[in-house]
Short mmCIF file of N, CA and C in Angstrom, two decimals:
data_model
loop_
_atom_site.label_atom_id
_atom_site.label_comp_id
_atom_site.label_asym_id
_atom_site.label_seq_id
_atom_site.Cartn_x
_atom_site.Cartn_y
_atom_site.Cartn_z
N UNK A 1 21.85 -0.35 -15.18
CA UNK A 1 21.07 0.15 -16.30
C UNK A 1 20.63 1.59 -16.03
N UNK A 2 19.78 1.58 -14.77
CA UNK A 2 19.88 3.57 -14.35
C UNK A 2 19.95 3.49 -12.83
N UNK A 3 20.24 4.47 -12.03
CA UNK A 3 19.80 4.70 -10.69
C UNK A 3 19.32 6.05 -11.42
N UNK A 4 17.93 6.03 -9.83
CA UNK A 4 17.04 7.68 -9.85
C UNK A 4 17.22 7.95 -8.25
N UNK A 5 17.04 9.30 -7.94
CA UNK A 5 16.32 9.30 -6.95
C UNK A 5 14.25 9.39 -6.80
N UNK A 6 13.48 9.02 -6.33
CA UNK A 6 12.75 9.37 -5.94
C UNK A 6 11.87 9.87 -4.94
N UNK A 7 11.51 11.18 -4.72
CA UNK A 7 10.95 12.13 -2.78
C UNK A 7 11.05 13.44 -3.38
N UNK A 8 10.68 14.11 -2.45
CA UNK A 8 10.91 15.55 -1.92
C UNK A 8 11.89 15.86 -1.05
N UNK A 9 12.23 17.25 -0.63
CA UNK A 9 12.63 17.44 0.49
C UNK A 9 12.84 17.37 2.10
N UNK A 10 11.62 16.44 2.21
CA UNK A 10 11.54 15.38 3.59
C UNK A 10 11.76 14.46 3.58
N UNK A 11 11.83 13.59 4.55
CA UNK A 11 12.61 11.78 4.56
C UNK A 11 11.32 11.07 3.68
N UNK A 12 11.93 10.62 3.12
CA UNK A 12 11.51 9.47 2.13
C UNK A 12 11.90 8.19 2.07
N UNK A 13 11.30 6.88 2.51
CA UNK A 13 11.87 5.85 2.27
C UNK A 13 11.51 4.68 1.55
N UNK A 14 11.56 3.60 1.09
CA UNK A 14 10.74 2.56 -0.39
C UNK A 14 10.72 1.81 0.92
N UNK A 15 9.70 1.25 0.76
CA UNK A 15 9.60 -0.10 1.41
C UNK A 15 9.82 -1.82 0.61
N UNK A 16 9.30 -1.39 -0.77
CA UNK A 16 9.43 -2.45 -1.66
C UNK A 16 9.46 -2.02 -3.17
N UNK A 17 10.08 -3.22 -3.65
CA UNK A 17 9.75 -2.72 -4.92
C UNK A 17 9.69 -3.78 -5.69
N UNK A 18 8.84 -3.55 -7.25
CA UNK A 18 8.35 -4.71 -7.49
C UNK A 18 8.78 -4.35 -9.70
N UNK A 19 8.67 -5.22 -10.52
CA UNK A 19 9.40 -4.84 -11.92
C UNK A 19 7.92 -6.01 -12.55
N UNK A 20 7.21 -5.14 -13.19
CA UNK A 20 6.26 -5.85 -14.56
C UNK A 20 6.86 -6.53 -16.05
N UNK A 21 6.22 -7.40 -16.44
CA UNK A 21 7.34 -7.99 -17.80
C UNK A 21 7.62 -6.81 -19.03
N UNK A 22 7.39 -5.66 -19.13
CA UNK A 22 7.55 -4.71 -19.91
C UNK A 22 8.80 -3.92 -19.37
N UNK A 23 9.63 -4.22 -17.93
CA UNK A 23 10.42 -3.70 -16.94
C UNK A 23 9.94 -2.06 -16.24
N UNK A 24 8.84 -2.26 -16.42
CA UNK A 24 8.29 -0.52 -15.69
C UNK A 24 8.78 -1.23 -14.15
N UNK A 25 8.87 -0.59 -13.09
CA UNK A 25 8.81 -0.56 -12.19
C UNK A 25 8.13 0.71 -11.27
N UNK A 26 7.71 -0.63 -10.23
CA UNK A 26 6.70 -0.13 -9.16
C UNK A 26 7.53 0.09 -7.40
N UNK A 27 6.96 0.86 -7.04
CA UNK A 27 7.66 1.41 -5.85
C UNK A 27 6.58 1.82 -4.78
N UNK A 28 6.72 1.69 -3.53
CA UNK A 28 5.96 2.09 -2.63
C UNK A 28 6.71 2.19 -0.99
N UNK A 29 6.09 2.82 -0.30
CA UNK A 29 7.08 3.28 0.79
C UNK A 29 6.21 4.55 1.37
N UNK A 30 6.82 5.63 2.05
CA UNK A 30 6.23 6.62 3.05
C UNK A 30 7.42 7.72 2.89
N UNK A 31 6.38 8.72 2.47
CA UNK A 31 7.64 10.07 2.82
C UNK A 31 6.56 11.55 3.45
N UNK A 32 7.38 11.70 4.16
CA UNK A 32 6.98 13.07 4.77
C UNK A 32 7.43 14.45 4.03
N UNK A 33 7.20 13.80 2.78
CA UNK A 33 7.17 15.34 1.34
C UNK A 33 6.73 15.71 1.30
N UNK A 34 6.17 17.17 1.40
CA UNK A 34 4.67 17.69 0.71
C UNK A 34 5.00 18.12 -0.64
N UNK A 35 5.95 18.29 -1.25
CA UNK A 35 6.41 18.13 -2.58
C UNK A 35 6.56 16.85 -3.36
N UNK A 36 6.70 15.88 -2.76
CA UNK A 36 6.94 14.42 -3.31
C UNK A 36 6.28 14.60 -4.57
N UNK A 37 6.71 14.19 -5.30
CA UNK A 37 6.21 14.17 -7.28
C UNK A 37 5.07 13.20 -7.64
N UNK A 38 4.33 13.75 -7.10
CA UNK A 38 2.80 12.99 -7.83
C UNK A 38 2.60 13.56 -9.17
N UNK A 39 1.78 12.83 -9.61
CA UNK A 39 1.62 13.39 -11.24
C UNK A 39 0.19 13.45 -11.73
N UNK A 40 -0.17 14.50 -11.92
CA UNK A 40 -1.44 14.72 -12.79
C UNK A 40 -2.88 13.64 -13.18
N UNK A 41 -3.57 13.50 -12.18
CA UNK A 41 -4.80 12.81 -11.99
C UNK A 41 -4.67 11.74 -11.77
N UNK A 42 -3.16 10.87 -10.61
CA UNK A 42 -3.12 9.99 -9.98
C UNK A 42 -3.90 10.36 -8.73
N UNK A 43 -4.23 9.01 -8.22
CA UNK A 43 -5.32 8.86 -7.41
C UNK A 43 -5.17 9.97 -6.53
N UNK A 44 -4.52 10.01 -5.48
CA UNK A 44 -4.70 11.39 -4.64
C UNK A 44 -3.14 12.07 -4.63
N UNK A 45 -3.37 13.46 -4.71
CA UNK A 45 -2.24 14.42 -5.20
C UNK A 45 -1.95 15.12 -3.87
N UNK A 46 -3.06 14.88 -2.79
CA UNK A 46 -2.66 16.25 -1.52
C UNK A 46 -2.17 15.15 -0.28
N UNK A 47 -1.05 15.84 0.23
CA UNK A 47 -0.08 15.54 0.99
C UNK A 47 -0.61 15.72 2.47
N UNK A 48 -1.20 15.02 3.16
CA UNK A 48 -1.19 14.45 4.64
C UNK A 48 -0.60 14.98 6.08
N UNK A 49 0.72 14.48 5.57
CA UNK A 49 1.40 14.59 6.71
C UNK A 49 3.10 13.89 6.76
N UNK A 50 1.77 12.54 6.25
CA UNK A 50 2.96 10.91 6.46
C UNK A 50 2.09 9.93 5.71
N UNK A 51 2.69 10.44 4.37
CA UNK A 51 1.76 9.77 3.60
C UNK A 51 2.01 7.81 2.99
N UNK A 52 1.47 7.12 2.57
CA UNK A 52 2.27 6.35 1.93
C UNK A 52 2.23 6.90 0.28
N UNK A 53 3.07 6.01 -0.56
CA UNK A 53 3.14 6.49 -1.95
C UNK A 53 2.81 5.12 -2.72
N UNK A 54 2.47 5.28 -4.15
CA UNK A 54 2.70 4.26 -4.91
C UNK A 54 3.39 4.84 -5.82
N UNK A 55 4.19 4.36 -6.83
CA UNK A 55 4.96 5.26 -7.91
C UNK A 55 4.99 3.81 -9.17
N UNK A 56 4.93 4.31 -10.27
CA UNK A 56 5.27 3.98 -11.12
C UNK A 56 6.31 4.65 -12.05
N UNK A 57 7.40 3.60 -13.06
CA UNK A 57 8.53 4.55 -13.09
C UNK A 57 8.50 3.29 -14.72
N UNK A 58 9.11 4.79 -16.00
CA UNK A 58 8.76 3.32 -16.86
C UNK A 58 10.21 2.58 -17.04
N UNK A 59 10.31 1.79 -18.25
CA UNK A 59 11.36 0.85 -17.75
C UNK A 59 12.87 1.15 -17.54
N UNK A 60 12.73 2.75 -18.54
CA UNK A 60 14.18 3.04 -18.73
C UNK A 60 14.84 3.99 -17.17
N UNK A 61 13.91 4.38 -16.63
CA UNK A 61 13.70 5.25 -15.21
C UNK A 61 13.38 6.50 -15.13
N UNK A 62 13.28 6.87 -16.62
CA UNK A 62 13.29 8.58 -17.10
C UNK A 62 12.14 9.15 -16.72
N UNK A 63 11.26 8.34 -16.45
CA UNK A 63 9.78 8.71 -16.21
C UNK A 63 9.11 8.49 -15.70
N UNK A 64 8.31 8.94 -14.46
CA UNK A 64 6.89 8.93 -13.95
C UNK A 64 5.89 8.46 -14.76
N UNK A 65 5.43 6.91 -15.05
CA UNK A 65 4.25 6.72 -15.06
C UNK A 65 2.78 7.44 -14.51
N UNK A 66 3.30 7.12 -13.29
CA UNK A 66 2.28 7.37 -11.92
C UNK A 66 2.66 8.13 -11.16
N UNK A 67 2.32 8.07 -9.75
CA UNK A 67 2.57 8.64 -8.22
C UNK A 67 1.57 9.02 -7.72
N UNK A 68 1.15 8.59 -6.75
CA UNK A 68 0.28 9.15 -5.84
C UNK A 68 0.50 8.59 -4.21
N UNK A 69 0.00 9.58 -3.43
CA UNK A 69 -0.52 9.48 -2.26
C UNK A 69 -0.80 8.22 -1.73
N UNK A 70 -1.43 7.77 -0.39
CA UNK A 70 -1.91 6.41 -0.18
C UNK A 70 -1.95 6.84 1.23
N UNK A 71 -3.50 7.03 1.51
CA UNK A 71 -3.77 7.07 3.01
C UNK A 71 -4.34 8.60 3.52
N UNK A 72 -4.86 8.60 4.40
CA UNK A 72 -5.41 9.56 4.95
C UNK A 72 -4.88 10.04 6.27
N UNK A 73 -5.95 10.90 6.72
CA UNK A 73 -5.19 12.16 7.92
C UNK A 73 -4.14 11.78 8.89
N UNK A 74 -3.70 10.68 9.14
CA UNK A 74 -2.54 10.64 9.97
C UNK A 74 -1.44 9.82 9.45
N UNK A 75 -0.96 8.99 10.06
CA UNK A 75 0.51 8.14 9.20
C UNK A 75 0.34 7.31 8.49
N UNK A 76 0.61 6.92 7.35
CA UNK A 76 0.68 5.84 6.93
C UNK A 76 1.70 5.17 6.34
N UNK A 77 2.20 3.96 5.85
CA UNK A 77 3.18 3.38 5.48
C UNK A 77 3.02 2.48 4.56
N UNK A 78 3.72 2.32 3.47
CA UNK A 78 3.63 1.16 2.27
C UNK A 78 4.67 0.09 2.28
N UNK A 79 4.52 -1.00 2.57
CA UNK A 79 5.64 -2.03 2.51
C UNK A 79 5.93 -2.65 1.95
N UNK A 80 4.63 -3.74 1.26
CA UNK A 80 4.66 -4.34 0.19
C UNK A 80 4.17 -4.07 -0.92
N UNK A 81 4.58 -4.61 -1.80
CA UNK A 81 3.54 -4.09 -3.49
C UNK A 81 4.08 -5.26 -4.49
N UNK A 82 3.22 -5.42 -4.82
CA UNK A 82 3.33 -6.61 -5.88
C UNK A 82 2.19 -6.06 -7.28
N UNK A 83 2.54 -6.78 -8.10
CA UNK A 83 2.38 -6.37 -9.79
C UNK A 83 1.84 -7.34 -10.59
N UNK A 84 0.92 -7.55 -10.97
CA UNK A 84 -0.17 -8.32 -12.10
C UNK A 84 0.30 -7.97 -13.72
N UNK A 85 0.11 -9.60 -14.29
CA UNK A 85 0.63 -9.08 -15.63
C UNK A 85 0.05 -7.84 -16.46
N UNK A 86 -1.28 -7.28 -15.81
CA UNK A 86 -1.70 -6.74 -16.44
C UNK A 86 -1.62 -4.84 -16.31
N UNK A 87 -0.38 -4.97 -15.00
CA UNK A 87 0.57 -3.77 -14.50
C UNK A 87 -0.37 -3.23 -13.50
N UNK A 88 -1.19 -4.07 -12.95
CA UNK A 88 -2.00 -3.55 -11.69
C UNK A 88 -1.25 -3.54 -10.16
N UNK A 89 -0.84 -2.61 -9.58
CA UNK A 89 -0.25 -2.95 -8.64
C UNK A 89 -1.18 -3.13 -7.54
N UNK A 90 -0.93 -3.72 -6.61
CA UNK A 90 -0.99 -4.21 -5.11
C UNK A 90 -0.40 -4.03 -4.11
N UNK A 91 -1.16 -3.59 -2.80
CA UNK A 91 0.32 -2.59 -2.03
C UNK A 91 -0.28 -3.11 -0.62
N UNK A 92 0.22 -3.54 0.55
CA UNK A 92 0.23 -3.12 1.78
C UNK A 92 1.24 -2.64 2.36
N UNK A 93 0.86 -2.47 3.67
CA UNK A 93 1.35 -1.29 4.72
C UNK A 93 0.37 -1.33 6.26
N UNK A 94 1.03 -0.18 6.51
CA UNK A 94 0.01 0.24 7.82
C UNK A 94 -0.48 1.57 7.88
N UNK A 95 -1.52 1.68 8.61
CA UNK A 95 -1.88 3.20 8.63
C UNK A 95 -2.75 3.24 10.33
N UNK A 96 -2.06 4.49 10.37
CA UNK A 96 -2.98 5.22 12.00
C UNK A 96 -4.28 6.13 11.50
N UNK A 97 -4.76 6.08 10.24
CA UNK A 97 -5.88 6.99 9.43
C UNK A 97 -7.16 6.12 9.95
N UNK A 98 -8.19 7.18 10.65
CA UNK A 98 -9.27 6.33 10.66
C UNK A 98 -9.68 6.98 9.22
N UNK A 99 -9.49 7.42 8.73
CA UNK A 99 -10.62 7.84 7.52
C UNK A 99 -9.49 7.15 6.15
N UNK A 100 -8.77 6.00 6.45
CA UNK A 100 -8.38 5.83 5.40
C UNK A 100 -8.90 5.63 4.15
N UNK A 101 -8.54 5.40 2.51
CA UNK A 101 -9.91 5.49 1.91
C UNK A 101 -10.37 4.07 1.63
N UNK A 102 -10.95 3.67 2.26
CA UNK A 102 -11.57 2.25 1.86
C UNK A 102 -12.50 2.04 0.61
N UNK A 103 -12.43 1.57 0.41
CA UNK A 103 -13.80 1.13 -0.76
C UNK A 103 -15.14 0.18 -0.34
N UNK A 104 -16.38 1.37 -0.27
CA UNK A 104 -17.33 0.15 -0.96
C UNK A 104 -17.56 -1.26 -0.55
N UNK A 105 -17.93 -1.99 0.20
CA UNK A 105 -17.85 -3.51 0.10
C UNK A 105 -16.64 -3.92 0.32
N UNK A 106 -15.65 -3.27 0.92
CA UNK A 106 -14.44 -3.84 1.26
C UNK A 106 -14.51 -5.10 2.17
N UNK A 107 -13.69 -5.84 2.60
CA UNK A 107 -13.77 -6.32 3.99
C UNK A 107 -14.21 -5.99 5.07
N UNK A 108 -13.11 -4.99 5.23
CA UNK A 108 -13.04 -4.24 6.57
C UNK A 108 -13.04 -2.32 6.20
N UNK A 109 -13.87 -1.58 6.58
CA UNK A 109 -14.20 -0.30 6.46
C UNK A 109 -14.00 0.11 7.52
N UNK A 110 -13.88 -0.14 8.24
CA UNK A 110 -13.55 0.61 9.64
C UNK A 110 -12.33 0.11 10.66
N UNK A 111 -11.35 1.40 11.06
CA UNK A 111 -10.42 1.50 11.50
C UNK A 111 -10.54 0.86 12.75
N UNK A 112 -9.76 -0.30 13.16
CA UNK A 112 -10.50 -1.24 14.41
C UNK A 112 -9.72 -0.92 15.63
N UNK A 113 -8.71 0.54 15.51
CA UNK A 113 -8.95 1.31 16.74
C UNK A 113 -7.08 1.22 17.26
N UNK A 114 -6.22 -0.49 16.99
CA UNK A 114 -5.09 -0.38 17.49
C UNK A 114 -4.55 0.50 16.42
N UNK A 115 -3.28 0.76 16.79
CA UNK A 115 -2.54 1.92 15.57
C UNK A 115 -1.16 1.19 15.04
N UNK A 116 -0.82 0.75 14.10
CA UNK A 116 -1.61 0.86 12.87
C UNK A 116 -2.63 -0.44 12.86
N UNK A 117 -3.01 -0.36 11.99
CA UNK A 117 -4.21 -1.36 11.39
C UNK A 117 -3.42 -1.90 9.81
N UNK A 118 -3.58 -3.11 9.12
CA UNK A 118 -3.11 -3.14 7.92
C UNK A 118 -3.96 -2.43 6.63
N UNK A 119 -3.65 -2.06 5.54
CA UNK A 119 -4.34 -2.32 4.90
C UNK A 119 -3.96 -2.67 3.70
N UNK A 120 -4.38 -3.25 2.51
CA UNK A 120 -4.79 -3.72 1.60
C UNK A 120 -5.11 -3.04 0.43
N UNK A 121 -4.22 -2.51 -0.74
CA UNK A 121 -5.18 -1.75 -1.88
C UNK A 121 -4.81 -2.31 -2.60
N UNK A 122 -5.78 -2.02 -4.14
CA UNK A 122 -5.50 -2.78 -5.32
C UNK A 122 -5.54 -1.30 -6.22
N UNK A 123 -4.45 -0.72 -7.39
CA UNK A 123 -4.88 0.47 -8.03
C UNK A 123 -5.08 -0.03 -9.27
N UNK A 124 -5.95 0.73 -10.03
CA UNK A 124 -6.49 0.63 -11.52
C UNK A 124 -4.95 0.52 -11.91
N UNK A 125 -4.56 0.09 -13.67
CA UNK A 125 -3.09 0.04 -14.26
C UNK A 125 -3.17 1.51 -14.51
N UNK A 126 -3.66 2.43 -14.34
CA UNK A 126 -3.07 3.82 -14.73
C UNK A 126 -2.81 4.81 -12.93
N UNK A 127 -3.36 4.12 -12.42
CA UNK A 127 -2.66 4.63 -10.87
C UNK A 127 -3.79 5.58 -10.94
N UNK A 128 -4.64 5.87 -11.30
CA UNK A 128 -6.09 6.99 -10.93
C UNK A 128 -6.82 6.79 -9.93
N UNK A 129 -7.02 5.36 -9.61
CA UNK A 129 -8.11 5.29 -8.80
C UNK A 129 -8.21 3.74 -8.11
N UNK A 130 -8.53 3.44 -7.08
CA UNK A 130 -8.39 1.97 -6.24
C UNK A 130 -9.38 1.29 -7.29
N UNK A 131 -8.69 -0.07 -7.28
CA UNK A 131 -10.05 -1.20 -7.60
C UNK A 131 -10.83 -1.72 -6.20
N UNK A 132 -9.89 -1.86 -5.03
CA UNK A 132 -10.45 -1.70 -4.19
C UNK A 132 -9.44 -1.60 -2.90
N UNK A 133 -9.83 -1.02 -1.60
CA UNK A 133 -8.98 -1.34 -0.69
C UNK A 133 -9.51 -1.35 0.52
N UNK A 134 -8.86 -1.99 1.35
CA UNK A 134 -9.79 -2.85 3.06
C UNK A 134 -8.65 -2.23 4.14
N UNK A 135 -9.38 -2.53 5.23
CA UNK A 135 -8.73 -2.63 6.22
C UNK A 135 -8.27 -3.80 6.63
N UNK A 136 -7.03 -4.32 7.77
CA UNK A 136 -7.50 -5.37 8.01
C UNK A 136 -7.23 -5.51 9.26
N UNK A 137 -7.49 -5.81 10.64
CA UNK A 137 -6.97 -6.03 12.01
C UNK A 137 -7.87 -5.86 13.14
N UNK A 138 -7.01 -5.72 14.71
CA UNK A 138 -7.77 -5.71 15.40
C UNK A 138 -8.03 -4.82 16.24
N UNK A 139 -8.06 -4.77 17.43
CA UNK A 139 -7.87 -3.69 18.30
C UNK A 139 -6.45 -3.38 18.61
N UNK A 140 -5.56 -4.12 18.55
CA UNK A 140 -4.36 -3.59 18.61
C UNK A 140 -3.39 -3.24 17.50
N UNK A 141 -2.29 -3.50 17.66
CA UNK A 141 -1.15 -3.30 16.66
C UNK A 141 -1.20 -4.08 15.37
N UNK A 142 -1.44 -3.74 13.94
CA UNK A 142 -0.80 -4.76 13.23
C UNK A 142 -0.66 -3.87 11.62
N UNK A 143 0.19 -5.21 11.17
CA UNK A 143 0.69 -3.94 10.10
C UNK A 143 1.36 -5.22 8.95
N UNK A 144 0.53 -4.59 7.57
CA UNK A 144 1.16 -5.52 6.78
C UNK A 144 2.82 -5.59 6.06
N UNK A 145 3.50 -6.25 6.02
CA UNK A 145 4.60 -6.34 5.53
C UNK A 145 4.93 -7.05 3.74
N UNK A 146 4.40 -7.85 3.10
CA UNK A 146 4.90 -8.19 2.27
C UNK A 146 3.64 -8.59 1.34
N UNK A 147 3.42 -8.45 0.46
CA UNK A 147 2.44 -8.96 -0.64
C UNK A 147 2.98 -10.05 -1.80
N UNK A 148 1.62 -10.70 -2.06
CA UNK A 148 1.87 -11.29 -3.16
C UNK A 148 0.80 -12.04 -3.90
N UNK A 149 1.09 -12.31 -5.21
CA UNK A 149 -0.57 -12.54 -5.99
C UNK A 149 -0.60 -14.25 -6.59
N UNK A 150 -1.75 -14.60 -6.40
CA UNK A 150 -1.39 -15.86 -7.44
C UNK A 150 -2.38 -15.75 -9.04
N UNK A 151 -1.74 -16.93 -9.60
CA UNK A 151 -2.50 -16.67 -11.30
C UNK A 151 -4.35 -15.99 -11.55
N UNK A 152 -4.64 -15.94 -10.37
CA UNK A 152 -6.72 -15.70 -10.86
C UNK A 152 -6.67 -14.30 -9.95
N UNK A 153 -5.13 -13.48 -9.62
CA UNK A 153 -5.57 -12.25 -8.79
C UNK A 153 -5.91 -12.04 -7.42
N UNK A 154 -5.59 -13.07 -6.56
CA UNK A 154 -5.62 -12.94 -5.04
C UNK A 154 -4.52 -12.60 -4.10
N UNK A 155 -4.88 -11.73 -3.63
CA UNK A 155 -4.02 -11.30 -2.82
C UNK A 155 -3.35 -11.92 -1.54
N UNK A 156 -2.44 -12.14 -0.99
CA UNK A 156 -1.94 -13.18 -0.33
C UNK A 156 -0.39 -12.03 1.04
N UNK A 157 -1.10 -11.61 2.32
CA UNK A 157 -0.66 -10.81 2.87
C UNK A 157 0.18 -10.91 3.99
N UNK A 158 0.88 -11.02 4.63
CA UNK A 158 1.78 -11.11 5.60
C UNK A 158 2.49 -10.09 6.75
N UNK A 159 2.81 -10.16 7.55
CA UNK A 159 2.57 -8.79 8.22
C UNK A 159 3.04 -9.57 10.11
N UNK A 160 2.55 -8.28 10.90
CA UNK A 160 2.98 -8.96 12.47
C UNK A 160 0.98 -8.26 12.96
N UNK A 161 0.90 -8.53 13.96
CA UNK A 161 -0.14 -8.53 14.88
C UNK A 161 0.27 -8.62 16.50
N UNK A 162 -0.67 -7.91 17.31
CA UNK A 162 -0.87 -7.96 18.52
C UNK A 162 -2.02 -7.80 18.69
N UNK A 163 -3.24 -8.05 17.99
CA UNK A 163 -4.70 -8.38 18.49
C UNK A 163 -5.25 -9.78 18.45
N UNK A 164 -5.43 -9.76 19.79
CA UNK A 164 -6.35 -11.17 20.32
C UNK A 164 -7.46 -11.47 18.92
N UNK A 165 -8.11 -10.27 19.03
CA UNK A 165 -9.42 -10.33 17.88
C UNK A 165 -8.89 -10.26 16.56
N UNK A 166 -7.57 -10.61 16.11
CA UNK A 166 -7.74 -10.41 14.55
C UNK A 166 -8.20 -11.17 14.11
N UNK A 167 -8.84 -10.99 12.73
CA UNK A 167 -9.87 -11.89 12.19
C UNK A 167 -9.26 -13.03 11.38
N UNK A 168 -9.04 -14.25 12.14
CA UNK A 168 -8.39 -15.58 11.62
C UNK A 168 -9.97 -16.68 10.78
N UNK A 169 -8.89 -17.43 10.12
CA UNK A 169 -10.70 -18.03 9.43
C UNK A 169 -10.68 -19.36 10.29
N UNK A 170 -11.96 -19.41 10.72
CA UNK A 170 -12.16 -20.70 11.14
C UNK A 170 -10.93 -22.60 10.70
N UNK A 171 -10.58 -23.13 11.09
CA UNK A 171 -10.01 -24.25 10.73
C UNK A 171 -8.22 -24.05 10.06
N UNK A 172 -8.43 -22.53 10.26
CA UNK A 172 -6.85 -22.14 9.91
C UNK A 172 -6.00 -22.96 11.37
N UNK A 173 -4.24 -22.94 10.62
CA UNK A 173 -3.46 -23.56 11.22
C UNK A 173 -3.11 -23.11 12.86
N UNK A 174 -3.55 -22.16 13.14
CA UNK A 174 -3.23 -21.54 14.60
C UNK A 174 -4.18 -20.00 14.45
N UNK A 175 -5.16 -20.16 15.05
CA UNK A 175 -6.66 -19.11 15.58
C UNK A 175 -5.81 -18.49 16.74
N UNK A 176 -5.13 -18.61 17.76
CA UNK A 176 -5.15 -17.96 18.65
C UNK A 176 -3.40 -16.83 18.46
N UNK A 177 -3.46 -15.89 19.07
CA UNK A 177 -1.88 -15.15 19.34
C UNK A 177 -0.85 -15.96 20.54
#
């Protein structure tokens, strides 16, 4: 129906991609662009380093919905992203950013020190601004890989770990690494 490219002039790569019932499609991944095509009062427009991305693209491919940024002063990465009927996307990844931008009452607000750490965002349907986003891990390595939502909007995350301390819930199927 179309191929696009989407990046700048530095490596660019998707990590996932995800299609809403209207067929817009959503995209997310990491490029080291400082040109990468963000668009006009998506959430963050200034380029990092090693940023992650979210993109929205509408159904026919001709167009930028969205684009923005994802993550702060050092690397970050987007892997998964998943899509709400109501075209809200959902994204993890990993990031080495202690100042990533968290939100407010998140979970987890603070970078728990291994590199990467996962995190967790949710963006408004026009890509302007987080509904919310967390950290999630421990002192060591971990990093989310795949998302996904069920019918009332919960997020449901998957990923690898190497911290003793990641935060498991009590009576879950296996607490220890």
């Amino acid at each position: 129906v179309y191929a696009t490219f989407l990046g700048g002039s530095g490596q660019d790569y998707a990590g996932d991609i995800a299609v809403d019932g209207t067929g817009s499609v959503y995209v997310t991944g990491r490029t080291g662009s400082a040109n990468f095509p963000t668009t006009p009062g998506a959430f963050d427009t200034s380029f990092n380093g090693g940023d992650a991305f979210v993109a929205k693209l509408n159904s026919t491919g001709s167009e930028l919905a969205y684009a923005s940024f994802l993550g702060g002063s050092a690397s970050d990465h987007g892997e998964g992203i998943a899509v709400n009927g109501m075209g809200t996307a959902y994204v993890t990844g990993g990031t080495d950013s202690s100042d990533f931008p968290v939100t407010p009452g998140a979970f987890d607000t603070s970078f728990n020190g291994g590199s990467p750490d996962v995190f967790v965002a949710k963006f408004d349907s026009a890509g302007t601004g987080l509904a919310y986003a967390t950290l999630l891990g421990g002192n060591y390595s971990d990093s989310g890989s795949d998302i996904a939502l069920d019918t009332s909007g919960s997020a449901y995350v998957t990923g690898e770990t190497a911290s003793h301390d990641f935060p498991v819930t009590p009576g879950a199927y296996d607490t220890s690494l």
